[in-house]
Amino acid sequence: MLKSLGVDMGPSVDDQSNPQGSNEDVDFAKLHKDIFDMTGDGKEYWAPPSREAILELAPKLDPIIPALIAEKGKGKAFWGWKHTRTLLTYELFLPHLVNPHFVLVFRNFLGTALSAVEHTRRRRNPVDFSQALRLVHFYHGEMLRFVEDHPEIPTHFVSYEDVVLKPLDEAQKLARFLGIAVTDETAREITA
């Protein structure tokens, strides 16, 4: 939806498990994988490192993060990225962002947990349903932590289910939040 509104979201990861694409920026995906790897063996989205372990990496990442942000934003009025692990790493990025706006997507706990079980069922260590529910609770808690810790940052809340059921309404809300116009062409693309 952000891409349709004209926000450059970067090149998407080729995610074979998601036929419609994950729309996760390939460069931020790689950086997040590197960050999680630097915190210790076996750390990933499904078994995340502690917030403290991530924040301890700030000195090592200080030259890398500003360079990536500068490259991504060069010559662009609007740009952004989508990557779930940002919920754990945003403190590393905030000092380097100019006028950030955050879009936080909430999805039904049950739907997200079932999706996690399905997404990992072919992995060496699949996530079971109870673990998936704990992860959903954990990541939603991280979104709430962000809101509490940074009330000064413009934040827009989105319901995944509302985006699916009422895409044009949600696109108009998102466009107002970002100060972007929804054109007829954009509306057709969003509702197609």
PDB file of C-alpha atoms in Angstrom:
ATOM      1  CA  MET A   1       0.000   0.000   0.000  1.00  0.00           C
ATOM      2  CA  LEU A   2       2.838   2.391   0.817  1.00  0.00           C
ATOM      3  CA  LYS A   3       4.451   1.648  -2.546  1.00  0.00           C
ATOM      4  CA  SER A   4       1.148   2.392  -4.258  1.00  0.00           C
ATOM      5  CA  LEU A   5       1.060   5.730  -2.436  1.00  0.00           C
ATOM      6  CA  GLY A   6       4.496   6.603  -3.831  1.00  0.00           C
ATOM      7  CA  VAL A   7       6.694   5.721  -0.873  1.00  0.00           C
ATOM      8  CA  ASP A   8       9.925   4.061  -2.028  1.00  0.00           C
ATOM      9  CA  MET A   9      10.106   0.881   0.063  1.00  0.00           C
ATOM     10  CA  GLY A  10      13.256  -0.481  -1.583  1.00  0.00           C
ATOM     11  CA  PRO A  11      13.792  -3.757  -3.434  1.00  0.00           C
ATOM     12  CA  SER A  12      11.844  -6.645  -1.912  1.00  0.00           C
ATOM     13  CA  VAL A  13      13.318  -9.856  -0.567  1.00  0.00           C
ATOM     14  CA  ASP A  14      12.618 -12.841  -2.808  1.00  0.00           C
ATOM     15  CA  ASP A  15      10.510 -14.792  -0.321  1.00  0.00           C
ATOM     16  CA  GLN A  16       9.513 -18.100  -1.897  1.00  0.00           C
ATOM     17  CA  SER A  17       7.279 -18.954   1.062  1.00  0.00           C
ATOM     18  CA  ASN A  18       5.202 -15.824   0.395  1.00  0.00           C
ATOM     19  CA  PRO A  19       3.782 -15.952  -3.159  1.00  0.00           C
ATOM     20  CA  GLN A  20       2.623 -12.305  -3.057  1.00  0.00           C
ATOM     21  CA  GLY A  21       6.012 -11.159  -1.778  1.00  0.00           C
ATOM     22  CA  SER A  22       6.995 -10.019   1.680  1.00  0.00           C
ATOM     23  CA  ASN A  23       7.717  -6.438   0.589  1.00  0.00           C
ATOM     24  CA  GLU A  24      10.623  -6.469   3.036  1.00  0.00           C
ATOM     25  CA  ASP A  25      13.567  -4.400   1.849  1.00  0.00           C
ATOM     26  CA  VAL A  26      16.428  -6.730   0.932  1.00  0.00           C
ATOM     27  CA  ASP A  27      19.117  -4.449   2.425  1.00  0.00           C
ATOM     28  CA  PHE A  28      17.345  -4.036   5.756  1.00  0.00           C
ATOM     29  CA  ALA A  29      16.614  -7.773   5.829  1.00  0.00           C
ATOM     30  CA  LYS A  30      20.329  -8.487   5.411  1.00  0.00           C
ATOM     31  CA  LEU A  31      21.296  -5.933   8.046  1.00  0.00           C
ATOM     32  CA  HIS A  32      18.777  -7.351  10.524  1.00  0.00           C
ATOM     33  CA  LYS A  33      20.042 -10.873   9.905  1.00  0.00           C
ATOM     34  CA  ASP A  34      23.590  -9.635  10.547  1.00  0.00           C
ATOM     35  CA  ILE A  35      22.491  -7.868  13.745  1.00  0.00           C
ATOM     36  CA  PHE A  36      20.754 -10.978  15.056  1.00  0.00           C
ATOM     37  CA  ASP A  37      23.763 -13.142  14.076  1.00  0.00           C
ATOM     38  CA  MET A  38      26.081 -10.772  15.956  1.00  0.00           C
ATOM     39  CA  THR A  39      24.096 -11.296  19.169  1.00  0.00           C
ATOM     40  CA  GLY A  40      24.763 -15.020  19.311  1.00  0.00           C
ATOM     41  CA  ASP A  41      24.151 -18.401  17.738  1.00  0.00           C
ATOM     42  CA  GLY A  42      20.642 -19.326  16.736  1.00  0.00           C
ATOM     43  CA  LYS A  43      19.101 -15.890  17.115  1.00  0.00           C
ATOM     44  CA  GLU A  44      16.406 -15.184  14.555  1.00  0.00           C
ATOM     45  CA  TYR A  45      12.890 -13.830  14.262  1.00  0.00           C
ATOM     46  CA  TRP A  46      11.490 -17.011  15.854  1.00  0.00           C
ATOM     47  CA  ALA A  47      14.054 -16.970  18.690  1.00  0.00           C
ATOM     48  CA  PRO A  48      14.921 -13.279  19.070  1.00  0.00           C
ATOM     49  CA  PRO A  49      17.883 -11.930  21.020  1.00  0.00           C
ATOM     50  CA  SER A  50      17.364  -9.700  24.010  1.00  0.00           C
ATOM     51  CA  ARG A  51      16.909  -5.973  23.579  1.00  0.00           C
ATOM     52  CA  GLU A  52      20.080  -5.440  25.631  1.00  0.00           C
ATOM     53  CA  ALA A  53      22.152  -7.695  23.380  1.00  0.00           C
ATOM     54  CA  ILE A  54      20.994  -5.704  20.358  1.00  0.00           C
ATOM     55  CA  LEU A  55      21.665  -2.296  21.914  1.00  0.00           C
ATOM     56  CA  GLU A  56      25.193  -3.365  22.912  1.00  0.00           C
ATOM     57  CA  LEU A  57      25.984  -3.573  19.185  1.00  0.00           C
ATOM     58  CA  ALA A  58      25.447   0.171  18.619  1.00  0.00           C
ATOM     59  CA  PRO A  59      29.186   1.064  18.448  1.00  0.00           C
ATOM     60  CA  LYS A  60      29.843  -1.669  15.860  1.00  0.00           C
ATOM     61  CA  LEU A  61      26.864  -0.579  13.750  1.00  0.00           C
ATOM     62  CA  ASP A  62      27.425   3.158  13.985  1.00  0.00           C
ATOM     63  CA  PRO A  63      29.188   3.458  10.606  1.00  0.00           C
ATOM     64  CA  ILE A  64      26.869   0.949   8.873  1.00  0.00           C
ATOM     65  CA  ILE A  65      23.404   2.238   9.792  1.00  0.00           C
ATOM     66  CA  PRO A  66      23.891   5.917   8.847  1.00  0.00           C
ATOM     67  CA  ALA A  67      25.434   4.887   5.523  1.00  0.00           C
ATOM     68  CA  LEU A  68      22.483   2.636   4.694  1.00  0.00           C
ATOM     69  CA  ILE A  69      19.965   5.308   5.687  1.00  0.00           C
ATOM     70  CA  ALA A  70      21.788   7.954   3.612  1.00  0.00           C
ATOM     71  CA  GLU A  71      21.849   5.662   0.583  1.00  0.00           C
ATOM     72  CA  LYS A  72      18.172   4.698   0.882  1.00  0.00           C
ATOM     73  CA  GLY A  73      16.976   8.281   1.331  1.00  0.00           C
ATOM     74  CA  LYS A  74      19.199   9.957  -1.265  1.00  0.00           C
ATOM     75  CA  GLY A  75      17.079  12.233  -3.452  1.00  0.00           C
ATOM     76  CA  LYS A  76      13.750  10.881  -2.182  1.00  0.00           C
ATOM     77  CA  ALA A  77      10.912  12.862  -0.638  1.00  0.00           C
ATOM     78  CA  PHE A  78       9.453   9.697   0.930  1.00  0.00           C
ATOM     79  CA  TRP A  79      11.096   6.394   1.586  1.00  0.00           C
ATOM     80  CA  GLY A  80      10.786   3.634   4.111  1.00  0.00           C
ATOM     81  CA  TRP A  81      11.269   0.011   4.894  1.00  0.00           C
ATOM     82  CA  LYS A  82       9.304  -2.887   6.233  1.00  0.00           C
ATOM     83  CA  HIS A  83      10.973  -5.437   8.415  1.00  0.00           C
ATOM     84  CA  THR A  84       9.472  -6.995  11.526  1.00  0.00           C
ATOM     85  CA  ARG A  85      12.828  -7.195  13.310  1.00  0.00           C
ATOM     86  CA  THR A  86      12.869  -3.388  13.370  1.00  0.00           C
ATOM     87  CA  LEU A  87      10.607  -3.749  16.421  1.00  0.00           C
ATOM     88  CA  LEU A  88      13.733  -4.854  18.284  1.00  0.00           C
ATOM     89  CA  THR A  89      16.294  -2.614  16.573  1.00  0.00           C
ATOM     90  CA  TYR A  90      14.584   0.773  16.178  1.00  0.00           C
ATOM     91  CA  GLU A  91      16.717   2.373  18.921  1.00  0.00           C
ATOM     92  CA  LEU A  92      19.765   1.754  16.704  1.00  0.00           C
ATOM     93  CA  PHE A  93      18.118   3.602  13.791  1.00  0.00           C
ATOM     94  CA  LEU A  94      16.379   6.517  15.511  1.00  0.00           C
ATOM     95  CA  PRO A  95      19.473   8.710  16.024  1.00  0.00           C
ATOM     96  CA  HIS A  96      20.067   8.636  12.255  1.00  0.00           C
ATOM     97  CA  LEU A  97      16.519   9.263  10.977  1.00  0.00           C
ATOM     98  CA  VAL A  98      15.127  12.655   9.998  1.00  0.00           C
ATOM     99  CA  ASN A  99      11.399  13.149  10.652  1.00  0.00           C
ATOM    100  CA  PRO A 100      10.543   9.452  10.971  1.00  0.00           C
ATOM    101  CA  HIS A 101       6.942   8.279  10.797  1.00  0.00           C
ATOM    102  CA  PHE A 102       6.079   4.775  11.980  1.00  0.00           C
ATOM    103  CA  VAL A 103       3.259   2.586  10.738  1.00  0.00           C
ATOM    104  CA  LEU A 104       2.430  -0.162  13.215  1.00  0.00           C
ATOM    105  CA  VAL A 105       0.385  -3.036  11.848  1.00  0.00           C
ATOM    106  CA  PHE A 106      -1.610  -5.108  14.288  1.00  0.00           C
ATOM    107  CA  ARG A 107      -3.090  -8.400  13.205  1.00  0.00           C
ATOM    108  CA  ASN A 108      -5.445 -10.813  14.917  1.00  0.00           C
ATOM    109  CA  PHE A 109      -3.368 -12.937  17.333  1.00  0.00           C
ATOM    110  CA  LEU A 110      -4.867 -16.212  16.158  1.00  0.00           C
ATOM    111  CA  GLY A 111      -4.353 -15.421  12.457  1.00  0.00           C
ATOM    112  CA  THR A 112      -0.757 -14.393  13.052  1.00  0.00           C
ATOM    113  CA  ALA A 113       0.011 -17.488  15.126  1.00  0.00           C
ATOM    114  CA  LEU A 114      -1.513 -19.812  12.529  1.00  0.00           C
ATOM    115  CA  SER A 115       0.471 -18.024   9.815  1.00  0.00           C
ATOM    116  CA  ALA A 116       3.685 -18.503  11.818  1.00  0.00           C
ATOM    117  CA  VAL A 117       3.019 -22.231  12.223  1.00  0.00           C
ATOM    118  CA  GLU A 118       2.336 -22.569   8.490  1.00  0.00           C
ATOM    119  CA  HIS A 119       5.332 -20.407   7.512  1.00  0.00           C
ATOM    120  CA  THR A 120       7.759 -22.529   9.560  1.00  0.00           C
ATOM    121  CA  ARG A 121       6.331 -26.020   9.067  1.00  0.00           C
ATOM    122  CA  ARG A 122       9.061 -27.012   6.556  1.00  0.00           C
ATOM    123  CA  ARG A 123      11.889 -25.571   8.627  1.00  0.00           C
ATOM    124  CA  ARG A 124      14.284 -27.717  10.602  1.00  0.00           C
ATOM    125  CA  ASN A 125      12.803 -26.295  13.833  1.00  0.00           C
ATOM    126  CA  PRO A 126       9.165 -25.451  13.103  1.00  0.00           C
ATOM    127  CA  VAL A 127       7.259 -23.194  15.481  1.00  0.00           C
ATOM    128  CA  ASP A 128       4.419 -24.907  17.306  1.00  0.00           C
ATOM    129  CA  PHE A 129       1.141 -23.152  18.041  1.00  0.00           C
ATOM    130  CA  SER A 130       1.850 -22.238  21.667  1.00  0.00           C
ATOM    131  CA  GLN A 131       5.288 -20.864  20.749  1.00  0.00           C
ATOM    132  CA  ALA A 132       3.688 -18.904  17.909  1.00  0.00           C
ATOM    133  CA  LEU A 133       1.151 -17.334  20.280  1.00  0.00           C
ATOM    134  CA  ARG A 134       3.957 -16.359  22.681  1.00  0.00           C
ATOM    135  CA  LEU A 135       5.875 -14.743  19.796  1.00  0.00           C
ATOM    136  CA  VAL A 136       2.800 -12.809  18.663  1.00  0.00           C
ATOM    137  CA  HIS A 137       2.313 -11.557  22.206  1.00  0.00           C
ATOM    138  CA  PHE A 138       6.016 -10.651  22.444  1.00  0.00           C
ATOM    139  CA  TYR A 139       6.101  -8.672  19.174  1.00  0.00           C
ATOM    140  CA  HIS A 140       2.840  -6.853  19.930  1.00  0.00           C
ATOM    141  CA  GLY A 141       4.356  -5.962  23.288  1.00  0.00           C
ATOM    142  CA  GLU A 142       7.374  -4.514  21.487  1.00  0.00           C
ATOM    143  CA  MET A 143       5.072  -2.313  19.404  1.00  0.00           C
ATOM    144  CA  LEU A 144       3.440  -1.036  22.584  1.00  0.00           C
ATOM    145  CA  ARG A 145       6.872  -0.436  24.124  1.00  0.00           C
ATOM    146  CA  PHE A 146       7.790   1.711  21.119  1.00  0.00           C
ATOM    147  CA  VAL A 147       4.618   3.791  21.516  1.00  0.00           C
ATOM    148  CA  GLU A 148       5.234   4.291  25.235  1.00  0.00           C
ATOM    149  CA  ASP A 149       8.945   5.077  24.830  1.00  0.00           C
ATOM    150  CA  HIS A 150       8.523   7.469  21.879  1.00  0.00           C
ATOM    151  CA  PRO A 151       5.261   9.431  22.091  1.00  0.00           C
ATOM    152  CA  GLU A 152       6.967  12.249  20.171  1.00  0.00           C
ATOM    153  CA  ILE A 153       7.249  10.195  16.977  1.00  0.00           C
ATOM    154  CA  PRO A 154       4.262  10.322  14.602  1.00  0.00           C
ATOM    155  CA  THR A 155       2.729   6.859  14.614  1.00  0.00           C
ATOM    156  CA  HIS A 156      -0.147   5.403  12.611  1.00  0.00           C
ATOM    157  CA  PHE A 157      -1.913   2.234  13.727  1.00  0.00           C
ATOM    158  CA  VAL A 158      -3.235  -0.181  11.135  1.00  0.00           C
ATOM    159  CA  SER A 159      -5.361  -3.275  11.467  1.00  0.00           C
ATOM    160  CA  TYR A 160      -4.252  -5.930   8.988  1.00  0.00           C
ATOM    161  CA  GLU A 161      -7.835  -7.163   8.755  1.00  0.00           C
ATOM    162  CA  ASP A 162      -9.099  -3.651   7.905  1.00  0.00           C
ATOM    163  CA  VAL A 163      -6.503  -3.357   5.133  1.00  0.00           C
ATOM    164  CA  VAL A 164      -7.776  -6.608   3.635  1.00  0.00           C
ATOM    165  CA  LEU A 165     -11.482  -5.719   4.014  1.00  0.00           C
ATOM    166  CA  LYS A 166     -11.373  -1.964   3.280  1.00  0.00           C
ATOM    167  CA  PRO A 167      -8.140  -1.243   1.401  1.00  0.00           C
ATOM    168  CA  LEU A 168      -9.147   2.114  -0.042  1.00  0.00           C
ATOM    169  CA  ASP A 169     -10.384   3.463   3.315  1.00  0.00           C
ATOM    170  CA  GLU A 170      -7.149   2.385   4.970  1.00  0.00           C
ATOM    171  CA  ALA A 171      -5.043   3.815   2.134  1.00  0.00           C
ATOM    172  CA  GLN A 172      -6.767   7.178   2.536  1.00  0.00           C
ATOM    173  CA  LYS A 173      -6.067   7.164   6.298  1.00  0.00           C
ATOM    174  CA  LEU A 174      -2.436   6.267   5.664  1.00  0.00           C
ATOM    175  CA  ALA A 175      -2.134   8.945   2.979  1.00  0.00           C
ATOM    176  CA  ARG A 176      -3.519  11.602   5.359  1.00  0.00           C
ATOM    177  CA  PHE A 177      -1.014  10.499   7.998  1.00  0.00           C
ATOM    178  CA  LEU A 178       1.845  10.962   5.525  1.00  0.00           C
ATOM    179  CA  GLY A 179       0.473  14.049   3.781  1.00  0.00           C
ATOM    180  CA  ILE A 180       0.148  12.249   0.432  1.00  0.00           C
ATOM    181  CA  ALA A 181      -2.742  12.508  -2.019  1.00  0.00           C
ATOM    182  CA  VAL A 182      -4.584   9.394  -3.168  1.00  0.00           C
ATOM    183  CA  THR A 183      -4.954   9.737  -6.935  1.00  0.00           C
ATOM    184  CA  ASP A 184      -7.508   7.885  -9.057  1.00  0.00           C
ATOM    185  CA  GLU A 185      -4.685   5.728 -10.402  1.00  0.00           C
ATOM    186  CA  THR A 186      -3.504   4.921  -6.878  1.00  0.00           C
ATOM    187  CA  ALA A 187      -7.061   4.056  -5.828  1.00  0.00           C
ATOM    188  CA  ARG A 188      -7.416   1.648  -8.777  1.00  0.00           C
ATOM    189  CA  GLU A 189      -4.079   0.001  -7.957  1.00  0.00           C
ATOM    190  CA  ILE A 190      -4.995  -0.433  -4.301  1.00  0.00           C
ATOM    191  CA  THR A 191      -8.418  -1.930  -4.984  1.00  0.00           C
ATOM    192  CA  ALA A 192      -7.272  -4.190  -7.852  1.00  0.00           C
TER     193      ALA A 192
END
